[in-house]
Tab-separated table of C-alpha atoms and ligand atoms in Angstrom:
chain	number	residue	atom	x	y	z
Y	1	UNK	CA	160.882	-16.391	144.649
Y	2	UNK	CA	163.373	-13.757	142.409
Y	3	UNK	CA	164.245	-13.820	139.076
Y	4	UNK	CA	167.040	-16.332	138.239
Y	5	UNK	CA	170.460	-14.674	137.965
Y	6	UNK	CA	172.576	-18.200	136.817
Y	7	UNK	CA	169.789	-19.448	134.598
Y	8	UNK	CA	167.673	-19.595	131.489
Y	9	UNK	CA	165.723	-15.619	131.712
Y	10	UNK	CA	162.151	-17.968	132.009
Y	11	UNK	CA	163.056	-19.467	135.256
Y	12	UNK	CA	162.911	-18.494	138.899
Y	13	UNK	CA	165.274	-19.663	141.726
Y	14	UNK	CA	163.091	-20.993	144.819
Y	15	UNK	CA	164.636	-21.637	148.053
Y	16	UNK	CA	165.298	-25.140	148.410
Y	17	UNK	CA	163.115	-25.751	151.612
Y	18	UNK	CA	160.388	-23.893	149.601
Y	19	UNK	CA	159.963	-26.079	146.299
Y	20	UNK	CA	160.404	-29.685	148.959
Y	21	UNK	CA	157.566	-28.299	151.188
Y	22	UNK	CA	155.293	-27.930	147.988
Y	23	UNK	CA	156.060	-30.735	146.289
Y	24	UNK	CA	155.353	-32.290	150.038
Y	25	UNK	CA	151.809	-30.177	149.596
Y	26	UNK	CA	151.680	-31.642	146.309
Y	27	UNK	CA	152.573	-35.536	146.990
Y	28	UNK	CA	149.911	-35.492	150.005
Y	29	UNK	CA	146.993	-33.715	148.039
Y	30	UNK	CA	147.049	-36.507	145.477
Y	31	UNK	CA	147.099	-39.110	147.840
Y	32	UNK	CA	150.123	-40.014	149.789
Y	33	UNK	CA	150.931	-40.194	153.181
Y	34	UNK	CA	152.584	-37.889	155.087
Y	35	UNK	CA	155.614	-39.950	155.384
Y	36	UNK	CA	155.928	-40.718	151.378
Y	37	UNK	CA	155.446	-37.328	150.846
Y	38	UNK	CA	158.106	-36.178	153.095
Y	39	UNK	CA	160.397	-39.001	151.245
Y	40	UNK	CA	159.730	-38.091	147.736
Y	41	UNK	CA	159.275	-34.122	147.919
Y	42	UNK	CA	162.690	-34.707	149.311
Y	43	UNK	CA	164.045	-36.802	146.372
Y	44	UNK	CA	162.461	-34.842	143.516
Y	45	UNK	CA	163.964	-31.183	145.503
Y	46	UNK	CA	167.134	-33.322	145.424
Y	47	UNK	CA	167.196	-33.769	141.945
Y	48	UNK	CA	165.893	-30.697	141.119
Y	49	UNK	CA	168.462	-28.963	142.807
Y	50	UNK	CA	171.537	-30.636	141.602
Y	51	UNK	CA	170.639	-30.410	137.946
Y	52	UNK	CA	169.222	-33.968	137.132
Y	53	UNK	CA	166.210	-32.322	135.515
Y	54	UNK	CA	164.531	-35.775	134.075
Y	55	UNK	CA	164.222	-36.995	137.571
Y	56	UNK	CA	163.083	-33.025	139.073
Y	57	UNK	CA	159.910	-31.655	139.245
Y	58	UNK	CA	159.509	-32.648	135.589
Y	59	UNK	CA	158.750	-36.450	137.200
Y	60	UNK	CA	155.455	-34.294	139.147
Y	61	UNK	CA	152.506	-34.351	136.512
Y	62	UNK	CA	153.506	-38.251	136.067
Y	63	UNK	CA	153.341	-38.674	139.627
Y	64	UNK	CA	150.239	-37.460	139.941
Y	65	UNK	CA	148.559	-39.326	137.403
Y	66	UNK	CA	150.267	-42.445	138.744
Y	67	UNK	CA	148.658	-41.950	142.063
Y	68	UNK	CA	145.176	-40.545	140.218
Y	69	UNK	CA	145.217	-43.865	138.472
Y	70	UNK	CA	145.361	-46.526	141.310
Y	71	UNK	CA	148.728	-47.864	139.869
Y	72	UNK	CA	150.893	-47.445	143.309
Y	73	UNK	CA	149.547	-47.542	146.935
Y	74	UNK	CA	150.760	-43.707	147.965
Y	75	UNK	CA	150.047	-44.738	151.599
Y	76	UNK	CA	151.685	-48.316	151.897
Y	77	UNK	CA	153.892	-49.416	154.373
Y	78	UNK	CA	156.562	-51.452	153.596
Y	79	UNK	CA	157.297	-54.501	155.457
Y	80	UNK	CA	161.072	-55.402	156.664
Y	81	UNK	CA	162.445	-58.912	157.168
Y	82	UNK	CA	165.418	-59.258	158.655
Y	83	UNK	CA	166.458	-62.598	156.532
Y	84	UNK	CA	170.032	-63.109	157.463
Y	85	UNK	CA	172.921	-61.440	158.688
Y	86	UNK	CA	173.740	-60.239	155.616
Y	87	UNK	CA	170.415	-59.857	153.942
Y	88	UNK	CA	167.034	-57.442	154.263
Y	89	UNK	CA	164.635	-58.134	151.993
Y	90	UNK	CA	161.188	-55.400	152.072
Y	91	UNK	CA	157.968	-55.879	150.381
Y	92	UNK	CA	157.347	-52.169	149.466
Y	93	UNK	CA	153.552	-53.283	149.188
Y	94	UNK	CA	152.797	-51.321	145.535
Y	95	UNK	CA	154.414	-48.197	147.406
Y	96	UNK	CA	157.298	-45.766	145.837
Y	97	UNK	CA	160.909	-47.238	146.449
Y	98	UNK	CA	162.322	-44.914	148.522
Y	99	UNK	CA	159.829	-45.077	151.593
Y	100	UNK	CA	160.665	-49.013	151.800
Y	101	UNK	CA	164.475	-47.764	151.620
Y	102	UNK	CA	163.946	-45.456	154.482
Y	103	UNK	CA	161.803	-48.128	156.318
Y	104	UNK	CA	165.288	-50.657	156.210
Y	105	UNK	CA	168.110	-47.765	156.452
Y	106	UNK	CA	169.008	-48.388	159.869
Y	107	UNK	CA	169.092	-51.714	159.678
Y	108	UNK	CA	171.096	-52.008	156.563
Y	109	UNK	CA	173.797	-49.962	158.019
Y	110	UNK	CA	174.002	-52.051	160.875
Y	111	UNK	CA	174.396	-54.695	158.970
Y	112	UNK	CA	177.449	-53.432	156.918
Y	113	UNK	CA	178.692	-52.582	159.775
Y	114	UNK	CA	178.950	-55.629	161.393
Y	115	UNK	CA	178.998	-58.100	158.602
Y	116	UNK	CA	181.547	-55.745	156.064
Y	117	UNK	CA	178.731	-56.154	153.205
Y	118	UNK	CA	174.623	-56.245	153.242
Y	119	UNK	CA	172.321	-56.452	150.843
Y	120	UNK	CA	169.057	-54.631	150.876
Y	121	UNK	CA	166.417	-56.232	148.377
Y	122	UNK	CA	163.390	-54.404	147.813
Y	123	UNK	CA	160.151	-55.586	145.660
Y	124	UNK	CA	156.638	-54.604	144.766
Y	125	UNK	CA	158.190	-51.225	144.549
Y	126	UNK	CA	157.978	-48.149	142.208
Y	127	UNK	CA	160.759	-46.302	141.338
Y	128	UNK	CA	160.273	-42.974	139.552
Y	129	UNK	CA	163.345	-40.846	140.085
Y	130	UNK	CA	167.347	-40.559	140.232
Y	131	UNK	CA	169.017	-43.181	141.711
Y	132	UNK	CA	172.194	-41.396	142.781
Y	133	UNK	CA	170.412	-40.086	145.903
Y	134	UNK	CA	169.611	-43.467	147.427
Y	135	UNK	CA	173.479	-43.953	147.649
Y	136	UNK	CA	175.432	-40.640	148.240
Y	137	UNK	CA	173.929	-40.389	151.633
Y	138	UNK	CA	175.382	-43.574	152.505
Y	139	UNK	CA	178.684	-42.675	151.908
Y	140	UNK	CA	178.970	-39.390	152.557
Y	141	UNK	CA	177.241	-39.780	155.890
Y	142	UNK	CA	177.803	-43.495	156.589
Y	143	UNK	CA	181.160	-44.260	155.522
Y	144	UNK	CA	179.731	-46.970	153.291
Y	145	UNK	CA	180.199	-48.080	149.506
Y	146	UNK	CA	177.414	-48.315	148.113
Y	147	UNK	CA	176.119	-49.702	145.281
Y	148	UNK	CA	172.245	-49.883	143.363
Y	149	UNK	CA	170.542	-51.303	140.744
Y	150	UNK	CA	167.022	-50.456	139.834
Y	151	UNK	CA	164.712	-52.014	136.715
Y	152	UNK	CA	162.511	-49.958	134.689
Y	153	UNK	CA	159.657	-50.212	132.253
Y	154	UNK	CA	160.293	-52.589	128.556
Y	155	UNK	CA	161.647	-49.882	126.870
Y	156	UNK	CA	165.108	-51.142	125.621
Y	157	UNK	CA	166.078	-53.657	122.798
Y	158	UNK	CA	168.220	-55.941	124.373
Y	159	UNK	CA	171.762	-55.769	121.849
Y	160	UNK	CA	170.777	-57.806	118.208
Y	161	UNK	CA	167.517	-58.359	119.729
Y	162	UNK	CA	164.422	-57.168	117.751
Y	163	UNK	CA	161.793	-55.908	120.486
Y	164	UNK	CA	161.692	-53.816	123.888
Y	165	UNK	CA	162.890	-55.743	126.732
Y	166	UNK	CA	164.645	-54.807	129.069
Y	167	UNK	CA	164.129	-51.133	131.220
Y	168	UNK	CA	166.553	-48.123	131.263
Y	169	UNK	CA	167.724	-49.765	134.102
Y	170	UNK	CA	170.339	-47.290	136.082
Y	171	UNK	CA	173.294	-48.732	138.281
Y	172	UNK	CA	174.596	-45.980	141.162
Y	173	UNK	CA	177.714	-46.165	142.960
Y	174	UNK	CA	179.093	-43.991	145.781
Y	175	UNK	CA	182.201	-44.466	147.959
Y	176	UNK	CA	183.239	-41.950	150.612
Y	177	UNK	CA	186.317	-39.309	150.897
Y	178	UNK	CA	188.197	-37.986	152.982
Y	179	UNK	CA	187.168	-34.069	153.286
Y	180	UNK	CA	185.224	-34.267	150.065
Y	181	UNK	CA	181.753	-34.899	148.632
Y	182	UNK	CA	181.986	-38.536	147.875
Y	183	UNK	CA	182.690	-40.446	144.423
Y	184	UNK	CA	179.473	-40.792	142.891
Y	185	UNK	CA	178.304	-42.305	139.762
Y	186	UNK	CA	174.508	-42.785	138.550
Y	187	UNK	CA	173.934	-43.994	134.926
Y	188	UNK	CA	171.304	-45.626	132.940
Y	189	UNK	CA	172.191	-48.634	130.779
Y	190	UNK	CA	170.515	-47.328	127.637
Y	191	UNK	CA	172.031	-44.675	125.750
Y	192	UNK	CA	169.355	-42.159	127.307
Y	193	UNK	CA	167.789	-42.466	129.964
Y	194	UNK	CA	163.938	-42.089	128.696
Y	195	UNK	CA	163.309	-38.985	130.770
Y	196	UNK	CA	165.626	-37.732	128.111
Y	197	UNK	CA	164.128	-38.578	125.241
Y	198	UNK	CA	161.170	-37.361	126.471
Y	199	UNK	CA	162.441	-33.648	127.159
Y	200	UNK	CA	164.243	-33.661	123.550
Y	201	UNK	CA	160.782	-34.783	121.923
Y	202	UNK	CA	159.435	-32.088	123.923
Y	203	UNK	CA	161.735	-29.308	122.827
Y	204	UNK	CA	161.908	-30.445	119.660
Y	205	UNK	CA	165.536	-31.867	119.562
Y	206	UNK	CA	166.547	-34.795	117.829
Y	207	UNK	CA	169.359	-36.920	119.602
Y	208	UNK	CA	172.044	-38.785	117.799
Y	209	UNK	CA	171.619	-41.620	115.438
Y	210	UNK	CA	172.101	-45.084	117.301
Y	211	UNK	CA	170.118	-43.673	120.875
Y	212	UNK	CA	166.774	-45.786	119.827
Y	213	UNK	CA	164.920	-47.252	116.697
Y	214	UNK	CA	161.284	-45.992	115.412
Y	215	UNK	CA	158.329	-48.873	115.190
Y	216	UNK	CA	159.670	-50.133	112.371
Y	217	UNK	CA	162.853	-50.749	114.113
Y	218	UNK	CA	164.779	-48.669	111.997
Y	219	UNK	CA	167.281	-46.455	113.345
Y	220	UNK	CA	166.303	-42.644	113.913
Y	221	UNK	CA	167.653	-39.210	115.679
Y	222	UNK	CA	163.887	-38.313	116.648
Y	223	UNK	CA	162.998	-38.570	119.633
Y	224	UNK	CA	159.083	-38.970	118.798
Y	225	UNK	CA	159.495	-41.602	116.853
Y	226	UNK	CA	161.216	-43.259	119.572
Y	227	UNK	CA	158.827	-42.448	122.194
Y	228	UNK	CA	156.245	-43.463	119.555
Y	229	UNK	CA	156.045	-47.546	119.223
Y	230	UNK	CA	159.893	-47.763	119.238
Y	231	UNK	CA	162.470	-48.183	121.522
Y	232	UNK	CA	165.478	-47.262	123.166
Y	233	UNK	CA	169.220	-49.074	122.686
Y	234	UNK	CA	171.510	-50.013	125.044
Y	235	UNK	CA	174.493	-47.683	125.685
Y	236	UNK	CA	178.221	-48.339	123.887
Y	237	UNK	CA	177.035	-47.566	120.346
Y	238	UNK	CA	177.399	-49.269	117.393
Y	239	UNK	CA	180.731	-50.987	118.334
Y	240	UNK	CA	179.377	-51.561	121.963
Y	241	UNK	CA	175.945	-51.975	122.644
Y	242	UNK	CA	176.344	-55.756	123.969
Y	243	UNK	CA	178.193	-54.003	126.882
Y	244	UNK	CA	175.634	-52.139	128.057
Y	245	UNK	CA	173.084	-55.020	127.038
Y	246	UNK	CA	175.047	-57.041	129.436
Y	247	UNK	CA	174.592	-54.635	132.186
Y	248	UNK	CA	171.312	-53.934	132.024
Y	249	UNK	CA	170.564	-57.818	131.925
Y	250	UNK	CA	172.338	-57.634	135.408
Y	251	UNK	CA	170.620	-54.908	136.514
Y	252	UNK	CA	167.228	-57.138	135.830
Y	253	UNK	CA	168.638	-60.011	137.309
Y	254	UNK	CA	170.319	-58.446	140.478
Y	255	UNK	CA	166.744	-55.979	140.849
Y	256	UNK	CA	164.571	-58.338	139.883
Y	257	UNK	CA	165.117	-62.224	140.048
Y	258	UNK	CA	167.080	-61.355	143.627
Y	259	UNK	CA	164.552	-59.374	144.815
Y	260	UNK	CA	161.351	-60.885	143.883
Y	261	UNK	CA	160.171	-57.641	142.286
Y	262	UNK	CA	159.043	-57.735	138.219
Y	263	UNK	CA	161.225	-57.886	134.910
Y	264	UNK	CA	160.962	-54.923	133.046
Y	265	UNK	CA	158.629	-56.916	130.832
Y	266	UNK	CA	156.379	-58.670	133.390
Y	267	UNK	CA	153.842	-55.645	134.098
Y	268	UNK	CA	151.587	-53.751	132.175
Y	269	UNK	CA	150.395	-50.173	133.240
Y	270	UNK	CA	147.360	-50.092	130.262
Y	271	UNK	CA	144.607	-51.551	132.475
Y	272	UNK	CA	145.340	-48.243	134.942
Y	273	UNK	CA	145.556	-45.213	132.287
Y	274	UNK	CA	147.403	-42.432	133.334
Y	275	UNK	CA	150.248	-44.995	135.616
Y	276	UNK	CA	153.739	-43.780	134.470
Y	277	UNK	CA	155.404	-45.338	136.956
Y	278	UNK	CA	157.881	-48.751	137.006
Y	279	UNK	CA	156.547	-51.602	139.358
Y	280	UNK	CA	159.792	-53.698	139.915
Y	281	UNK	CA	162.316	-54.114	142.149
Y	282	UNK	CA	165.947	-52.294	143.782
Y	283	UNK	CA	168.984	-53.598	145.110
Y	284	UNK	CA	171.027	-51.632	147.487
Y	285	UNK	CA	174.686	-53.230	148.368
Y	286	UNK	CA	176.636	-51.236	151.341
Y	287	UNK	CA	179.941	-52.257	152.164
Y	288	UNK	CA	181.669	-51.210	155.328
Y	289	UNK	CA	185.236	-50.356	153.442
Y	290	UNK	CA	186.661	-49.494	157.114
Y	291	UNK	CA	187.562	-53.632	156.809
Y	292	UNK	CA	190.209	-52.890	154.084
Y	293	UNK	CA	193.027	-55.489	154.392
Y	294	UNK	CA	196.263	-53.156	154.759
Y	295	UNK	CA	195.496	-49.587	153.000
Y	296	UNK	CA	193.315	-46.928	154.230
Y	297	UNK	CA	190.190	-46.858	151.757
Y	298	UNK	CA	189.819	-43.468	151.845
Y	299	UNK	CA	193.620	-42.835	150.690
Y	300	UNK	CA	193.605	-45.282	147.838
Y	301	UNK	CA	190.267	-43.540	146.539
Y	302	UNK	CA	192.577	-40.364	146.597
Y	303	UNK	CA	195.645	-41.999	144.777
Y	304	UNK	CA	193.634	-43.006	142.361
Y	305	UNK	CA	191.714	-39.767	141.497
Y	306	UNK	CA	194.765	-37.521	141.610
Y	307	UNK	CA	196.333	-40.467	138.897
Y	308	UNK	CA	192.901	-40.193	136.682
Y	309	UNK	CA	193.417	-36.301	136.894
Y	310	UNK	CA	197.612	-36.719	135.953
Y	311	UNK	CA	196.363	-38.921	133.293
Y	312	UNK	CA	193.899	-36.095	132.525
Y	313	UNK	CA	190.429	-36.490	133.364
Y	314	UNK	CA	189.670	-33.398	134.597
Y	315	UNK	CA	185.608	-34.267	135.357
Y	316	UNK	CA	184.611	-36.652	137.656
Y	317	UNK	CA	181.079	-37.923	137.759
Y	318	UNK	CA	179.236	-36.089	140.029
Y	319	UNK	CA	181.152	-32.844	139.908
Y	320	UNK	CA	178.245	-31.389	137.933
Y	321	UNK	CA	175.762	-32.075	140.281
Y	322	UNK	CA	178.114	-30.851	143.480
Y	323	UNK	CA	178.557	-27.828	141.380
Y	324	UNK	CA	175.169	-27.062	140.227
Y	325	UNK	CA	174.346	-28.267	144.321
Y	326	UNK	CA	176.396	-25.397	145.965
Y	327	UNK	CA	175.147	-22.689	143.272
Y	328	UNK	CA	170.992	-24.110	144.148
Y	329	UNK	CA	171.896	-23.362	147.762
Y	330	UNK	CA	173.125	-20.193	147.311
Y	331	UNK	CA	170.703	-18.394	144.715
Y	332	UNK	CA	167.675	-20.899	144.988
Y	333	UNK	CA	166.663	-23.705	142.856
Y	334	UNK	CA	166.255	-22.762	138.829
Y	335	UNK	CA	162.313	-23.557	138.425
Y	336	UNK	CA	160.923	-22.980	134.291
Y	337	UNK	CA	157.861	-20.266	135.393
Y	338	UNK	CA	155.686	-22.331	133.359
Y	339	UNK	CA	156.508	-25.231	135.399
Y	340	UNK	CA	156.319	-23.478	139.221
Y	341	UNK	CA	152.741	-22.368	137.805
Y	342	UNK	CA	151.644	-25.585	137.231
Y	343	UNK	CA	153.365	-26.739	140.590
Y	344	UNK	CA	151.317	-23.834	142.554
Y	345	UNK	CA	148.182	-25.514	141.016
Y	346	UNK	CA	148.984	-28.569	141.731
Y	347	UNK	CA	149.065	-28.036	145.404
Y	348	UNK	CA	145.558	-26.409	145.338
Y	349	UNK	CA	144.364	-30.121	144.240
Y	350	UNK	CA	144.010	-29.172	140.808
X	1	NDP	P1	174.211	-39.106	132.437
X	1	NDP	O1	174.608	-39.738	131.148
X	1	NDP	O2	173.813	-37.686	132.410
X	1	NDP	O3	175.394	-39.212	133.505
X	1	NDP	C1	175.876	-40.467	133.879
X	1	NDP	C2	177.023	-40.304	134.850
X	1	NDP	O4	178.169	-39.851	134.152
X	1	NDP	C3	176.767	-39.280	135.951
X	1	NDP	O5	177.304	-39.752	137.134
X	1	NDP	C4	177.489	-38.043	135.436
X	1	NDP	O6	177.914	-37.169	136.475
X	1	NDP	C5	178.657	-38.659	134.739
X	1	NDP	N1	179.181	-37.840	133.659
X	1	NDP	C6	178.476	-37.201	132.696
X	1	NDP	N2	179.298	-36.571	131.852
X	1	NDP	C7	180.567	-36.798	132.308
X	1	NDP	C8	181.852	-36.421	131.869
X	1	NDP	N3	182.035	-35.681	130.788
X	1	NDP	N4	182.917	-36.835	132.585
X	1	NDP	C9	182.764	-37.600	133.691
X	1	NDP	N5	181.562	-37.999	134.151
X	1	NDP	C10	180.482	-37.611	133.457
X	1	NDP	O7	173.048	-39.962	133.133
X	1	NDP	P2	171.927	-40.855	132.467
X	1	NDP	O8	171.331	-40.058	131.386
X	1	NDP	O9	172.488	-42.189	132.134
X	1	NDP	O10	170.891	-41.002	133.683
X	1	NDP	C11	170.171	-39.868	134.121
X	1	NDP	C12	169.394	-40.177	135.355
X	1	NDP	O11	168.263	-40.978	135.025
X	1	NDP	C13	170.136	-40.939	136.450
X	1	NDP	O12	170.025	-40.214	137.657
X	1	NDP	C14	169.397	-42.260	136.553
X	1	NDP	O13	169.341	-42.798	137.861
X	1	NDP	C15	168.011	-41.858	136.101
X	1	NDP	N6	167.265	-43.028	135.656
X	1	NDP	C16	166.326	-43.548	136.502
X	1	NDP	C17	165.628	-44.691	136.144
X	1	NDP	C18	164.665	-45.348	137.056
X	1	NDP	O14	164.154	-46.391	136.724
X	1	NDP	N7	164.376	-44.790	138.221
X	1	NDP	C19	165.842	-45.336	134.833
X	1	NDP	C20	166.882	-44.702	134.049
X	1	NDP	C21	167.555	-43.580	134.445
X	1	NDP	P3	177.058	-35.833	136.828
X	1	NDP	O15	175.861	-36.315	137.577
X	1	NDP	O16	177.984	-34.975	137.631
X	1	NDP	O17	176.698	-35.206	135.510
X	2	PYC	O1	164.378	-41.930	132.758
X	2	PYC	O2	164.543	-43.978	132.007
X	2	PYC	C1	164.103	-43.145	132.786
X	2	PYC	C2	163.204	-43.608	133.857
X	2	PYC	C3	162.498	-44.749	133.914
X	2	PYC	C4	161.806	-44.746	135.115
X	2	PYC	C5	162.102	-43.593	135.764
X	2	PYC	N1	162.982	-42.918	134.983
């Protein structure tokens, strides 16, 4: 552990391999199995590492208390049916999301491969974190497009509706390049994801006027009052919210009614108190793009990214991430002290 040079003077850069085996510690002390653990120390390092602090190791404390609180089965194993050629569906059996992933992987890329497109439908699952990473391995070390949807937790007033409906509900996409990290997108259909809102009502900050409404449903720029008996809107703004109301009814639809998993609305985490986490459903598309009628894939990605950057967009998504990525490996990961403390006692079981 040193003293961060690249960050905030209250943080400390931890080897990468050193903050995923304690969050491993961590995940296993409060009652996962070895495997989850493995899976999600992973994931939150992941995040961590690249930048996307709502889904780092600020996701830990409500982790814990999820698994304190009997909401989600640390320890269950998913179960895979092969349905059709084109078509996986696993019960993650009240387990995280990403172990029931990992438990059809294989399988799905098969599938791509020899089908051109597969769908990989997971239910009963928990998702807690960034989406992102469930894709960009697939591409970058696949070859695949991929694309996922995930529901979260009523949070969101669906656009000219007057109560929380649907979740923040993210859609990732990732295609491959040649010689580069691949295209990546990851976005929640709100205009904040609520990790956000939660970190700005933490440090105080208030967030621009048409992010979410207070109980009342009035409009407000504090995040409290959002987090407080009102809800979040849909991103596109005043002019645009039914855009991103539209996608995040997709996202329950495609997550949800395909998979078998909850709506948004159809759970309720009071009877376990302490459960933070969403108990829905994820669909994963991958598409084999190697099937291309007549162009190479890989070189129409690149026409059309040098032709965004003539037209100039100089930031593509995920160019943050790759950047903060390379600087995590380098130096270490940027922990908050506070925050490593509290991670150190976590992994004594306290
Ligand atoms: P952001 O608004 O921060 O970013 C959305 C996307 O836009 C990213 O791919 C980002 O790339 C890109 N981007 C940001 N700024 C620019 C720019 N100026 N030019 C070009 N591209 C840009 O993400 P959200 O707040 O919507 O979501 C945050 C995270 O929360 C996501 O990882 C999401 O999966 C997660 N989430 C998880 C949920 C769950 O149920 N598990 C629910 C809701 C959200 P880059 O990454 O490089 O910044
Ligand atoms: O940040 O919106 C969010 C979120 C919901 C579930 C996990 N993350």
């Amino acid at each position: 552990m040193h003293p961060s040079p690249v960050s905030a003077p209250e943080s400390v850069l931890i080897p990468f391999d050193e903050l995923r085996s304690l969050l491993q510690q961590i995940f296993e002390r409060h009652g996962t199995s070895t495997n989850v653990a493995a899976i999600l120390a992973d994931n939150c390092a992941t995040a961590q590492r690249d930048g996307a602090l709502s889904h780092g190791i600020f996701r830990i404390p409500g982790y814990v208390s999820t698994l304190k609180s009997g909401w989600v089965d640390g320890k269950a194993t998913p179960i895979v049916d092969d349905k059709a050629p084109g078509f996986i569906a696993v019960d993650a059996a009240n387990g995280f999301a990403q172990p029931a992933l990992m438990a059809a992987r294989n399988l799905l890329i098969a599938k791509a491969r020899s089908n051109g497109i597969a769908l990989l439908a997971i239910r009963r699952s928990h998702h807690f974190a960034a989406l992102w990473p469930d894709v960009e391995p697939l591409a970058r070390d696949e070859g695949l497009v991929a694309i996922t949807v995930v529901n979260s937790m009523a949070c969101v007033v669906p656009s000219g509706g007057r109560s929380a409906l649907f979740g923040t509900n993210p859609i990732a996409f990732a295609a491959p390049r040649a010689g580069s990290e691949p295209l990546v997108f990851d976005l929640a259909t709100s205009a904040i994801a609520h990790g956000d809102i939660q970190i700005a009502a933490r440090a105080g900050h208030s967030v621009p006027q048409g992010y979410g409404v207070d109980k009342h449903g009035q409009h407000t720029t504090e995040p409290q009052e959002i987090l407080d008996g009102g809800a979040l809107l849909p991103f596109g703004g005043e002019h645009g919210a039914h855009k991103g109301s539209a996608l995040s009814m997709m996202v329950e639809v495609l997550a949800a009614a395909l998979t078998g998993g909850n709506f948004s609305f159809e759970f309720d985490m009071r009877t376990h108190p302490g459960a933070q986490t969403p108990y829905t459903g994820q669909l994963i598309i991958a598409i084999d793009p190697s099937l291309t009628s007549g162009q190479n894939f890989a070189d129409r990605c690149e026409t059309l990214i040098a032709a965004m950057s003539d037209a100039g967009q100089s930031r593509l998504p995920g160019t943050r991430r790759y950047e903060q990525r390379k600087l995590s490996m380098e130096h270490g990961v940027p922990v908050d002290v506070a925050r490593w403390r509290e991670l150190l006692q976590l992994a004594e079981g306290q």
